[in-house]
Amino acid sequence: MTGLLDAPWFYWAVGVAIGFPVLLILLTELQNALRRRGSVLTRPVYLLRAYILPLGALLLLLVQAIQVNGEATPVRIVATVFGFVVLVLLLSGLNATLFQGAPEGTWRKRVPSIFLDVARFALIAVGVALIFAYIWGANVGGLFTALGISSIVLGLALQNSVGQIISGLLLLFEQPFRLGDWVDTATARGRVVEVNWRATHIETVAGLQITPNSVLAGQSFTNLSRPEGAHVITVQTVFALNDPPDDVCELLTRVAATLPQLRPGVQPSTLPLGGTEYATTIPLRSPADDAAARSTFLRWIWYAARRAALHLDEADDDFATEERLTASLRIVAPALRLGPGEESELVAHARLTRYAAEETLQFAGEVPRRMSFIVNGNVKLFVAGDDGEVVPVRTLSRGDFIGQTALTREAVSASARAVDEVTVVQVDREHVEELVARKPLLLQDIGRTIEDRRRSARRALAAVRD
């Protein structure tokens, strides 16, 4: 018995016999706990339990307990497999601890995958070299020397291409923009759709612009998408010198505030630049809305300036002539219950004007100051649902009217938006009151219209809720 206890292999055999199952149980419990938590360390612990622990125990038994020579082929094979599994564990553990669990916005999260691939390749190369050098006794120094000389030769031959690749890698690492961001460079303005080692692909209105990363890395450019929610455009306009600046600023700001591309919760602003120039700053949801917002704004202020008797681009408006107004009143005469010749009496109190397509003629909840009678075009009535969606009520056309609650001084229940260019005859409240005083049937018509449109709005909302 004393000879057995003194044997050098005895304690190694007992240690492996006791330690292996104990460690196996502990690692199994740890793996199950990590799996339940969804931890990124589950795979490294699995590799440790399923491969490294058994191979390590086998290696100890062969070398220490059975005392097989370390240079024997079976020992070298087991040691080689053990070394490869340790290398895989090292790669998996570093990836899990450093990069998979990295918080958003940190440098670890921004590291491009190509950097990780290069680091993995270098680690594998060093690991394999160490395995062959220490386990099999191979001379790997000559191989590394040859690879180093070859790398220098290839680098000199391909310095331009390699320079672009390095610039691309640095650009990827810094990440001044992401896919989908809008950038403004010296050569292109558009949305980033692809970034590779060599070039950045920018989608512009003229097509796909391919910009080498070395060019981007060597010049300044603007990321229009960062910071988020801070993108604005500035539109400059010119009005006549005699137009009151306050009236012009109020008009431009009011029109900009109704743009569909406007960023919610933020208001536009207008500043006079001196002389006849004005600058309107419009906050937008995205740089993708730039062209549409600018086009819509310029189109709408063309109509709004003429309605406000202001002179955009110092131009006069000769649309509302007396002949055209008289002809328009004949079209809307049935809605006003005007008899033959009575429209001429209303010429002095009516106004002919136009609205652009998609422009809003009235907003739900406002109290109209006049009634508008449609001469040409179509107007869509709509209400806002519980979650803000647009619920159509009906479409008005030639001969219909809006602003019917001007007489009762109540808020309208539905908004009105032009489907196409709309021409209307507007009559102020006091002159409509004079008409209904002489024509009681007109008052009844207006009252029925008010109730009918309220019922239509309620039915439309109820249909959406159901």
CSV table of C-alpha atoms in Angstrom, one decimal, residues 252-260 262 266-268 282 297:
chain,number,residue,atom,x,y,z
A,252,LEU,CA,-44.0,82.3,-45.6
A,253,THR,CA,-44.0,80.8,-42.1
A,254,ARG,CA,-47.7,79.9,-42.2
A,255,VAL,CA,-47.3,78.1,-45.5
A,256,ALA,CA,-44.2,76.3,-44.4
A,257,ALA,CA,-46.0,75.1,-41.2
A,258,THR,CA,-48.5,73.2,-43.4
A,259,LEU,CA,-46.0,71.2,-45.4
A,260,PRO,CA,-46.5,67.4,-45.1
A,262,LEU,CA,-42.4,69.2,-41.8
A,266,VAL,CA,-41.0,71.9,-34.6
A,267,GLN,CA,-42.0,75.2,-36.2
A,268,PRO,CA,-40.4,76.9,-39.3
A,282,ILE,CA,-37.9,74.6,-42.6
A,297,PHE,CA,-43.2,75.2,-50.6
